[in-house]
């Protein structure tokens, strides 16, 4: 794709936190960007906060309050990305390239007003295109935007990937490079499994499922946007130039890379940042589940899995998973509601995680579930809850056996 003014090809790159962790890292990123710019490209760079900055800012706020206002958290957290973006612009100028850093708000990222989980409503690309046409490298803060009421918002943890893809759409780029501390998407998290395989490509649908089930190499909403607008993602290393993983439509992937054989399972994902919540002894009446999940929904609590056990003596148990970071909100909502709906007990278990297989074979082949459960059983890992769809099977297990569970399932299907 090219800028309207001078037909220059556009390159959108996103660098994650580890890739801009120190001044040295930032200088290295600047040098890499300069190489691309001097090949004649118009370059937009989206950056995350340096290293663990976001975590550190959250810890600071926790020293002052157990439940800080979400608006103030956005004010606090969006500062992290401003530091890395301005430093990168300074480093680029030092390398002899004209550069400008922009906040999400300045770059035209308009969101709704859901603080800490804002949804993107629109990206106005004109300002970015104007700078590109003037020959500047545009460095934009990831993870943040502005509401129509002029309030600063953030997109949720890991949201810089989503910013990058949204900006790519906003300026008409067809591809977006996600440069990170791994050199592609693997069949499982390389930090957990010893010998995972790098995927040359992965379909939007499978990648979305992997990311939603915990593969944090991509923020799941970045894949939704990429799929919707047909933007291809290239996940590769920020420190070395080597082929990464192309995330694209399955038609294009199959055509371009071929498939020696039908792939049953594309990968194994896991998520340790979840908690199990159970409402025990809930009266078996219409409307009860509705009131529980509607209340959580109004506070933007995303439910990852729901199981309602068979009714016994007019009562049910409702169990579900939420992300750990929403647990404070869930407790607040359900402690008030449990009595009202006549539940006998509210249980919260933070010591759980999920292990999931993802692939088109889940729907096509019988026996995948049996193989997965047996692989876990051989390791004496007990399965707490199970959830399935056309593309995945997900099991809740004890958090302290999660790594072992991922390794066992990976061995069964992918080694
Ligand atoms: P960044 O800061 O660049 O956004 P993240 O930490 O968010 O990086 O994502 C990269 C990490 O994702 C890797 O270090 C790796 O541990 C993890 N990861 C989880 N699942 C996978 C997978 N299937 N393939 C590659 N990386 C994965
Ligand atoms: N800095 C934010 C976070 O740590 C956003 C991101 O890195 O994508 O979650
Ligand atoms: Mg990330």
Short mmCIF file of C-alpha atoms and ligand atoms in Angstrom, two decimals:
data_model
loop_
_atom_site.label_atom_id
_atom_site.label_comp_id
_atom_site.label_asym_id
_atom_site.label_seq_id
_atom_site.Cartn_x
_atom_site.Cartn_y
_atom_site.Cartn_z
CA UNK A 1 0.00 0.00 0.00
CA UNK A 2 1.24 3.53 -0.54
CA UNK A 3 0.67 7.04 0.72
CA UNK A 4 -1.81 8.96 -1.40
CA UNK A 5 0.62 11.79 -2.02
CA UNK A 6 3.75 10.17 -3.38
CA UNK A 7 3.09 6.46 -3.91
CA UNK A 8 5.60 5.47 -1.24
CA UNK A 9 5.01 1.97 0.20
CA UNK A 10 3.85 2.05 3.84
CA UNK A 11 5.38 -0.16 6.53
CA UNK A 12 3.71 -0.50 9.95
CA UNK A 13 5.84 -2.09 12.68
CA UNK A 14 5.02 -2.71 16.33
CA UNK A 15 7.73 -3.26 18.93
CA UNK A 16 6.77 -4.82 22.28
CA UNK A 17 8.01 -3.94 25.76
CA UNK A 18 11.08 -6.22 25.87
CA UNK A 19 12.18 -4.88 22.50
CA UNK A 20 12.34 -1.29 23.83
CA UNK A 21 13.35 -2.17 27.42
CA UNK A 22 16.50 0.02 27.60
CA UNK A 23 18.08 2.97 25.78
CA UNK A 24 20.30 0.46 23.94
CA UNK A 25 17.28 -1.51 22.77
CA UNK A 26 15.64 1.71 21.59
CA UNK A 27 18.78 2.67 19.66
CA UNK A 28 18.76 -0.76 17.98
CA UNK A 29 15.10 -0.36 17.02
CA UNK A 30 15.87 3.10 15.63
CA UNK A 31 18.68 1.70 13.46
CA UNK A 32 16.40 -1.02 12.12
CA UNK A 33 13.68 1.50 11.34
CA UNK A 34 16.19 3.75 9.58
CA UNK A 35 17.22 0.86 7.29
CA UNK A 36 13.58 0.42 6.24
CA UNK A 37 13.06 4.16 5.80
CA UNK A 38 16.13 4.40 3.57
CA UNK A 39 14.76 1.62 1.37
CA UNK A 40 12.18 4.24 0.42
CA UNK A 41 9.33 3.23 2.72
CA UNK A 42 6.99 5.41 4.75
CA UNK A 43 7.36 3.96 8.24
CA UNK A 44 4.91 3.99 11.15
CA UNK A 45 6.18 2.48 14.40
CA UNK A 46 3.86 1.59 17.27
CA UNK A 47 5.55 0.97 20.61
CA UNK A 48 4.68 -0.55 23.99
CA UNK A 49 5.95 0.78 27.30
CA UNK A 50 9.58 -0.04 28.15
CA UNK A 51 10.13 -3.46 29.76
CA UNK A 52 7.95 -3.97 32.81
CA UNK A 53 6.88 -0.31 33.09
CA UNK A 54 3.13 -1.06 32.98
CA UNK A 55 3.46 -3.68 35.74
CA UNK A 56 5.49 -1.24 37.84
CA UNK A 57 2.92 1.52 37.42
CA UNK A 58 0.17 -0.88 38.47
CA UNK A 59 2.18 -1.89 41.57
CA UNK A 60 2.67 1.77 42.49
CA UNK A 61 -1.07 2.39 42.31
CA UNK A 62 -1.70 -0.69 44.49
CA UNK A 63 0.52 0.78 47.19
CA UNK A 64 -2.01 3.58 47.44
CA UNK A 65 -5.33 1.83 46.82
CA UNK A 66 -6.85 -1.65 46.57
CA UNK A 67 -9.38 -0.53 43.96
CA UNK A 68 -8.11 2.62 42.18
CA UNK A 69 -10.50 4.48 39.89
CA UNK A 70 -10.29 3.08 36.35
CA UNK A 71 -10.09 6.58 34.86
CA UNK A 72 -7.01 7.35 36.96
CA UNK A 73 -5.45 4.01 36.00
CA UNK A 74 -5.73 5.02 32.34
CA UNK A 75 -4.10 8.38 33.09
CA UNK A 76 -1.32 6.52 34.87
CA UNK A 77 -0.76 3.62 32.45
CA UNK A 78 -0.82 5.62 29.23
CA UNK A 79 2.29 7.46 30.47
CA UNK A 80 4.40 4.30 29.94
CA UNK A 81 3.97 4.30 26.16
CA UNK A 82 4.61 8.05 25.95
CA UNK A 83 8.09 7.52 27.41
CA UNK A 84 9.10 4.84 24.89
CA UNK A 85 7.58 6.68 21.88
CA UNK A 86 9.30 9.97 22.62
CA UNK A 87 12.63 8.22 23.30
CA UNK A 88 12.40 6.36 20.01
CA UNK A 89 11.68 9.61 18.14
CA UNK A 90 14.74 11.16 19.82
CA UNK A 91 16.86 8.13 18.82
CA UNK A 92 15.62 8.35 15.22
CA UNK A 93 16.51 12.04 15.00
CA UNK A 94 19.93 11.14 16.35
CA UNK A 95 20.29 8.63 13.48
CA UNK A 96 19.60 11.44 11.07
CA UNK A 97 15.94 10.73 10.28
CA UNK A 98 13.16 13.18 10.82
CA UNK A 99 10.66 11.66 13.29
CA UNK A 100 7.64 12.64 15.34
CA UNK A 101 6.07 10.85 18.30
CA UNK A 102 2.30 10.97 18.76
CA UNK A 103 0.05 9.81 21.60
CA UNK A 104 -2.92 7.62 20.69
CA UNK A 105 -5.10 10.69 21.03
CA UNK A 106 -2.88 12.85 18.79
CA UNK A 107 -2.69 10.05 16.22
CA UNK A 108 -6.49 9.82 15.94
CA UNK A 109 -7.36 6.68 17.91
CA UNK A 110 -10.97 7.24 19.00
CA UNK A 111 -12.40 4.73 21.48
CA UNK A 112 -15.50 4.29 23.60
CA UNK A 113 -15.26 5.36 27.25
CA UNK A 114 -14.74 1.96 28.90
CA UNK A 115 -11.64 2.75 30.93
CA UNK A 116 -8.95 0.03 30.90
CA UNK A 117 -10.86 -2.05 28.31
CA UNK A 118 -11.77 0.55 25.71
CA UNK A 119 -13.07 -0.55 22.30
CA UNK A 120 -11.83 1.24 19.20
CA UNK A 121 -14.55 3.18 17.40
CA UNK A 122 -12.52 4.85 14.68
CA UNK A 123 -8.99 5.66 13.58
CA UNK A 124 -8.57 8.95 11.81
CA UNK A 125 -5.51 8.37 9.65
CA UNK A 126 -5.10 11.87 8.14
CA UNK A 127 -2.65 13.22 10.66
CA UNK A 128 -0.34 10.20 10.36
CA UNK A 129 -0.53 10.33 6.56
CA UNK A 130 0.31 14.04 6.66
CA UNK A 131 3.51 13.39 8.62
CA UNK A 132 4.44 10.46 6.35
CA UNK A 133 3.98 12.61 3.29
CA UNK A 134 6.37 15.15 4.83
CA UNK A 135 8.97 12.36 5.08
CA UNK A 136 8.81 11.81 8.85
CA UNK A 137 8.90 8.48 10.63
CA UNK A 138 5.76 8.45 12.78
CA UNK A 139 6.15 6.83 16.21
CA UNK A 140 2.85 6.17 17.97
CA UNK A 141 2.11 5.05 21.51
CA UNK A 142 0.37 1.66 21.52
CA UNK A 143 -2.37 0.59 23.93
CA UNK A 144 -4.14 3.95 24.24
CA UNK A 145 -6.72 6.20 22.71
CA UNK A 146 -9.13 8.97 23.54
CA UNK A 147 -12.90 8.95 23.99
CA UNK A 148 -15.25 11.41 22.29
CA UNK A 149 -15.48 13.12 25.69
CA UNK A 150 -11.71 13.73 25.47
CA UNK A 151 -10.89 11.21 28.19
CA UNK A 152 -7.71 9.14 27.89
CA UNK A 153 -8.44 5.41 27.58
CA UNK A 154 -6.40 2.19 27.31
CA UNK A 155 -7.29 -0.96 25.40
CA UNK A 156 -6.47 -3.63 28.02
CA UNK A 157 -3.20 -5.44 28.77
CA UNK A 158 -1.25 -6.37 25.65
CA UNK A 159 -3.31 -3.89 23.62
CA UNK A 160 -0.44 -2.37 21.63
CA UNK A 161 -0.81 -5.13 19.02
CA UNK A 162 -4.40 -4.02 18.56
CA UNK A 163 -3.35 -0.37 18.23
CA UNK A 164 -0.82 -1.29 15.53
CA UNK A 165 -3.35 -3.20 13.45
CA UNK A 166 -5.98 -0.47 13.88
CA UNK A 167 -3.50 2.19 12.71
CA UNK A 168 -2.56 -0.03 9.74
CA UNK A 169 -6.25 -0.14 8.80
CA UNK A 170 -6.63 3.60 9.39
CA UNK A 171 -3.87 4.49 6.91
CA UNK A 172 -4.68 1.78 4.38
CA UNK A 173 -1.69 -0.54 4.94
CA UNK A 174 -2.23 -4.19 3.96
CA UNK A 175 0.30 -5.67 6.39
CA UNK A 176 1.42 -5.08 9.95
CA UNK A 177 4.65 -6.44 11.45
CA UNK A 178 4.54 -7.46 15.12
CA UNK A 179 8.16 -7.56 16.27
CA UNK A 180 8.73 -9.23 19.60
CA UNK A 181 11.02 -11.34 21.78
CA UNK A 182 10.21 -14.58 19.93
CA UNK A 183 10.82 -15.05 16.20
CA UNK A 184 7.32 -16.21 15.34
CA UNK A 185 4.26 -18.06 16.54
CA UNK A 186 5.16 -21.53 17.81
CA UNK A 187 3.09 -24.67 18.35
CA UNK A 188 3.22 -23.76 22.07
CA UNK A 189 4.81 -21.11 24.26
CA UNK A 190 8.59 -21.65 23.83
CA UNK A 191 9.03 -20.69 27.47
CA UNK A 192 7.06 -23.76 28.56
CA UNK A 193 7.70 -26.40 25.92
CA UNK A 194 11.27 -27.39 25.07
CA UNK A 195 10.99 -28.11 21.36
CA UNK A 196 7.99 -26.35 19.84
CA UNK A 197 7.87 -25.80 16.07
CA UNK A 198 7.70 -22.39 14.49
CA UNK A 199 4.62 -22.05 12.30
CA UNK A 200 5.35 -20.57 8.84
CA UNK A 201 1.74 -19.43 8.77
CA UNK A 202 -1.45 -19.61 10.79
CA UNK A 203 -5.03 -18.77 9.77
CA UNK A 204 -6.77 -15.82 11.40
CA UNK A 205 -9.32 -18.18 12.96
CA UNK A 206 -6.79 -20.51 14.53
CA UNK A 207 -4.60 -17.62 15.72
CA UNK A 208 -7.61 -15.88 17.24
CA UNK A 209 -8.51 -19.03 19.12
CA UNK A 210 -4.88 -19.49 20.32
CA UNK A 211 -4.68 -15.87 21.50
CA UNK A 212 -8.09 -15.96 23.21
CA UNK A 213 -6.96 -19.09 25.05
CA UNK A 214 -3.84 -17.41 26.38
CA UNK A 215 -1.11 -17.36 23.68
CA UNK A 216 -0.16 -13.80 24.50
CA UNK A 217 2.18 -13.42 21.51
CA UNK A 218 -0.76 -11.56 19.90
CA UNK A 219 -3.58 -9.60 21.57
CA UNK A 220 -6.73 -11.38 20.43
CA UNK A 221 -8.48 -8.18 19.36
CA UNK A 222 -5.62 -7.40 16.96
CA UNK A 223 -6.46 -10.60 15.08
CA UNK A 224 -10.18 -9.78 14.99
CA UNK A 225 -9.43 -6.43 13.39
CA UNK A 226 -6.86 -7.92 11.01
CA UNK A 227 -9.35 -10.58 9.88
CA UNK A 228 -12.18 -8.08 9.49
CA UNK A 229 -10.15 -5.68 7.34
CA UNK A 230 -7.93 -8.25 5.59
CA UNK A 231 -4.67 -6.94 7.07
CA UNK A 232 -1.95 -9.61 7.19
CA UNK A 233 0.15 -9.92 10.34
CA UNK A 234 3.79 -10.93 10.34
CA UNK A 235 5.05 -11.99 13.76
CA UNK A 236 8.83 -12.03 13.94
CA UNK A 237 11.90 -11.21 16.00
CA UNK A 238 12.67 -7.60 16.92
CA UNK A 239 16.37 -8.39 17.29
CA UNK A 240 17.16 -10.61 14.30
CA UNK A 241 16.03 -10.50 10.68
CA UNK A 242 14.54 -13.90 9.93
CA UNK A 243 11.28 -15.20 8.53
CA UNK A 244 8.53 -15.16 11.12
CA UNK A 245 4.93 -16.35 11.02
CA UNK A 246 2.36 -14.99 8.59
CA UNK A 247 -1.16 -14.73 10.00
CA UNK A 248 -3.55 -14.61 7.05
CA UNK A 249 -6.68 -16.21 5.58
CA UNK A 250 -6.52 -20.01 5.38
CA UNK A 251 -7.00 -19.77 1.57
CA UNK A 252 -3.90 -17.62 1.18
CA UNK A 253 -1.85 -19.66 3.68
CA UNK A 254 -2.66 -22.94 1.95
CA UNK A 255 -1.95 -21.49 -1.50
CA UNK A 256 1.31 -19.85 -0.54
CA UNK A 257 2.83 -22.39 1.82
CA UNK A 258 0.97 -25.53 0.82
CA UNK A 259 0.09 -28.06 3.45
CA UNK A 260 1.86 -31.41 3.24
CA UNK A 261 -0.98 -32.99 5.14
CA UNK A 262 -4.15 -31.78 6.79
CA UNK A 263 -3.15 -30.26 10.09
CA UNK A 264 -5.14 -31.70 12.97
CA UNK A 265 -3.89 -29.50 15.78
CA UNK A 266 -2.12 -26.21 15.03
CA UNK A 267 -1.00 -25.48 18.55
CA UNK A 268 -1.41 -25.75 22.31
CA UNK A 269 -2.27 -22.63 24.32
CA UNK A 270 -2.36 -22.11 28.03
CA UNK A 271 -3.55 -19.43 30.41
CA UNK A 272 -2.49 -19.13 34.04
CA UNK A 273 -4.15 -15.74 34.56
CA UNK A 274 -7.62 -17.08 35.20
CA UNK A 275 -9.76 -17.75 38.26
CA UNK A 276 -12.66 -20.14 38.73
CA UNK A 277 -15.81 -18.77 40.29
CA UNK A 278 -18.65 -21.02 41.44
CA UNK A 279 -22.09 -20.15 42.72
CA UNK A 280 -23.32 -23.22 44.59
CA UNK A 281 -26.91 -24.23 45.32
CA UNK A 282 -28.56 -21.67 43.06
CA UNK A 283 -32.36 -22.14 42.73
CA UNK A 284 -33.13 -23.83 39.38
CA UNK A 285 -35.37 -21.06 38.02
CA UNK A 286 -35.49 -19.11 34.77
CA UNK A 287 -33.70 -15.77 34.94
CA UNK A 288 -31.07 -16.58 37.56
CA UNK A 289 -28.16 -17.18 35.15
CA UNK A 290 -29.33 -14.13 33.20
CA UNK A 291 -29.11 -11.87 36.23
CA UNK A 292 -25.64 -13.16 37.20
CA UNK A 293 -24.07 -12.70 33.76
CA UNK A 294 -25.91 -9.49 32.96
CA UNK A 295 -24.53 -7.90 36.14
CA UNK A 296 -21.00 -9.00 35.23
CA UNK A 297 -21.52 -7.86 31.65
CA UNK A 298 -22.41 -4.31 32.69
CA UNK A 299 -18.98 -4.13 34.33
CA UNK A 300 -17.19 -5.44 31.19
CA UNK A 301 -16.25 -8.75 32.83
CA UNK A 302 -15.40 -11.18 30.07
CA UNK A 303 -16.49 -14.76 30.86
CA UNK A 304 -14.09 -17.33 29.46
CA UNK A 305 -16.07 -20.53 30.06
CA UNK A 306 -19.37 -21.43 31.76
CA UNK A 307 -20.50 -24.79 33.11
CA UNK A 308 -23.88 -25.34 34.75
CA UNK A 309 -24.15 -28.70 36.46
CA UNK A 310 -27.30 -30.84 36.27
CA UNK A 311 -30.04 -29.73 38.61
CA UNK A 312 -30.30 -31.60 41.94
CA UNK A 313 -33.32 -31.11 44.23
CA UNK A 314 -34.26 -27.88 42.51
CA UNK A 315 -30.79 -26.36 42.79
CA UNK A 316 -27.87 -25.84 40.39
CA UNK A 317 -24.18 -25.05 40.62
CA UNK A 318 -22.94 -22.46 38.13
CA UNK A 319 -19.16 -22.39 37.55
CA UNK A 320 -17.25 -20.10 35.24
CA UNK A 321 -13.81 -18.71 34.49
CA UNK A 322 -12.79 -15.06 34.44
CA UNK A 323 -9.42 -13.42 33.90
CA UNK A 324 -7.64 -12.87 37.23
CA UNK A 325 -7.45 -9.11 36.73
CA UNK A 326 -11.28 -8.91 36.80
CA UNK A 327 -11.59 -10.85 40.05
CA UNK A 328 -11.99 -7.75 42.27
CA UNK A 329 -14.97 -6.62 40.21
CA UNK A 330 -16.46 -10.14 40.11
CA UNK A 331 -16.24 -10.48 43.90
CA UNK A 332 -17.85 -7.09 44.40
CA UNK A 333 -20.73 -7.95 42.03
CA UNK A 334 -21.38 -11.49 43.21
CA UNK A 335 -21.05 -11.00 46.95
CA UNK A 336 -24.01 -8.63 46.67
CA UNK A 337 -25.92 -10.85 44.25
CA UNK A 338 -25.35 -14.31 45.82
CA UNK A 339 -27.74 -13.64 48.71
CA UNK A 340 -30.32 -11.99 46.49
CA UNK A 341 -30.62 -14.99 44.15
CA UNK A 342 -30.54 -17.47 47.08
CA UNK A 343 -27.18 -19.13 46.31
CA UNK A 344 -25.82 -21.16 49.22
CA UNK A 345 -22.16 -20.30 48.61
CA UNK A 346 -19.77 -18.29 46.45
CA UNK A 347 -16.43 -20.01 45.79
CA UNK A 348 -13.39 -18.42 44.14
CA UNK A 349 -10.32 -20.48 43.17
CA UNK A 350 -7.31 -18.59 41.85
CA UNK A 351 -5.08 -21.67 41.67
CA UNK A 352 -6.31 -22.88 38.28
CA UNK A 353 -5.24 -22.52 34.65
CA UNK A 354 -6.39 -23.71 31.24
CA UNK A 355 -4.63 -25.89 28.69
CA UNK A 356 -6.18 -25.96 25.22
CA UNK A 357 -5.61 -27.56 21.83
CA UNK A 358 -6.48 -25.51 18.76
CA UNK A 359 -6.92 -26.75 15.20
CA UNK A 360 -9.37 -27.61 12.48
CA UNK A 361 -8.97 -31.30 13.34
CA UNK A 362 -11.03 -30.83 16.51
CA UNK A 363 -14.16 -30.68 14.39
CA UNK A 364 -13.01 -33.03 11.61
CA UNK A 365 -11.52 -35.94 13.50
CA UNK A 366 -13.06 -38.03 16.20
CA UNK A 367 -10.88 -39.02 19.11
CA UNK A 368 -9.01 -35.74 19.67
CA UNK A 369 -10.74 -35.16 23.01
CA UNK A 370 -10.00 -38.70 24.17
CA UNK A 371 -6.31 -38.34 23.25
CA UNK A 372 -6.05 -35.04 25.08
CA UNK A 373 -7.74 -36.29 28.26
CA UNK A 374 -5.64 -39.50 28.26
CA UNK A 375 -2.43 -37.51 27.81
CA UNK A 376 -3.36 -35.52 30.91
CA UNK A 377 -4.41 -38.65 32.81
CA UNK A 378 -1.03 -40.31 32.12
CA UNK A 379 0.55 -37.41 34.02
CA UNK A 380 -2.07 -37.85 36.78
CA UNK A 381 -3.45 -34.41 36.05
CA UNK A 382 -7.07 -34.05 37.06
CA UNK A 383 -9.42 -32.16 34.72
CA UNK A 384 -11.75 -29.78 36.54
CA UNK A 385 -13.90 -28.26 33.77
CA UNK A 386 -13.98 -28.83 30.00
CA UNK A 387 -15.12 -26.59 27.17
CA UNK A 388 -15.17 -27.27 23.42
CA UNK A 389 -15.91 -25.54 20.13
CA UNK A 390 -15.31 -26.38 16.44
CA UNK A 391 -11.73 -25.24 16.75
CA UNK A 392 -10.65 -26.03 20.30
CA UNK A 393 -10.85 -28.19 23.40
CA UNK A 394 -9.98 -26.46 26.65
CA UNK A 395 -9.44 -28.07 30.08
CA UNK A 396 -9.23 -26.38 33.46
CA UNK A 397 -6.45 -27.91 35.60
CA UNK A 398 -4.61 -26.97 38.79
CA UNK A 399 -2.24 -24.07 38.12
CA UNK A 400 0.73 -25.89 39.63
CA UNK A 401 0.42 -28.68 37.05
CA UNK A 402 -0.19 -26.34 34.10
CA UNK A 403 3.32 -26.46 32.59
CA UNK A 404 3.33 -30.25 32.83
CA UNK A 405 -0.13 -30.34 31.21
CA UNK A 406 1.02 -28.16 28.27
CA UNK A 407 4.09 -30.36 27.74
CA UNK A 408 2.03 -33.58 27.84
CA UNK A 409 -0.58 -32.32 25.37
CA UNK A 410 2.11 -30.90 23.05
CA UNK A 411 3.91 -34.27 23.08
CA UNK A 412 0.68 -36.08 22.22
CA UNK A 413 -0.21 -33.99 19.17
CA UNK A 414 2.81 -32.09 17.95
CA UNK A 415 6.07 -33.93 18.62
P1 LIG B 1 5.55 -8.07 23.54
O1 LIG B 1 6.03 -7.40 24.76
O2 LIG B 1 6.51 -8.00 22.39
O3 LIG B 1 4.16 -7.70 23.16
P2 LIG B 1 4.57 -10.51 24.76
O4 LIG B 1 5.27 -10.92 26.01
O5 LIG B 1 3.24 -9.87 24.88
O6 LIG B 1 5.58 -9.63 23.90
O7 LIG B 1 4.41 -11.77 23.79
C1 LIG B 1 5.53 -12.57 23.46
C2 LIG B 1 5.54 -13.81 24.34
O8 LIG B 1 4.43 -14.62 24.01
C3 LIG B 1 6.72 -14.71 24.15
O9 LIG B 1 7.83 -14.32 24.91
C4 LIG B 1 6.18 -16.08 24.56
O10 LIG B 1 6.57 -16.44 25.87
C5 LIG B 1 4.67 -15.89 24.57
N1 LIG B 1 3.93 -16.92 23.81
C6 LIG B 1 2.85 -17.58 24.28
N2 LIG B 1 2.44 -18.47 23.39
C7 LIG B 1 3.25 -18.37 22.32
C8 LIG B 1 3.31 -19.07 21.07
N3 LIG B 1 2.43 -20.02 20.73
N4 LIG B 1 4.28 -18.71 20.19
C9 LIG B 1 5.18 -17.75 20.51
N5 LIG B 1 5.16 -17.07 21.68
C10 LIG B 1 4.22 -17.38 22.58
N1 LIG B 2 2.13 -1.73 27.97
C1 LIG B 2 0.87 -2.44 27.88
C2 LIG B 2 0.95 -3.71 28.71
O1 LIG B 2 1.98 -4.00 29.29
C3 LIG B 2 0.43 -2.70 26.48
C4 LIG B 2 1.29 -3.64 25.67
O2 LIG B 2 2.43 -3.91 26.06
O3 LIG B 2 0.84 -4.10 24.62
O4 LIG B 2 -0.02 -4.40 28.79
MG1 LIG B 3 2.24 -8.34 23.77
#
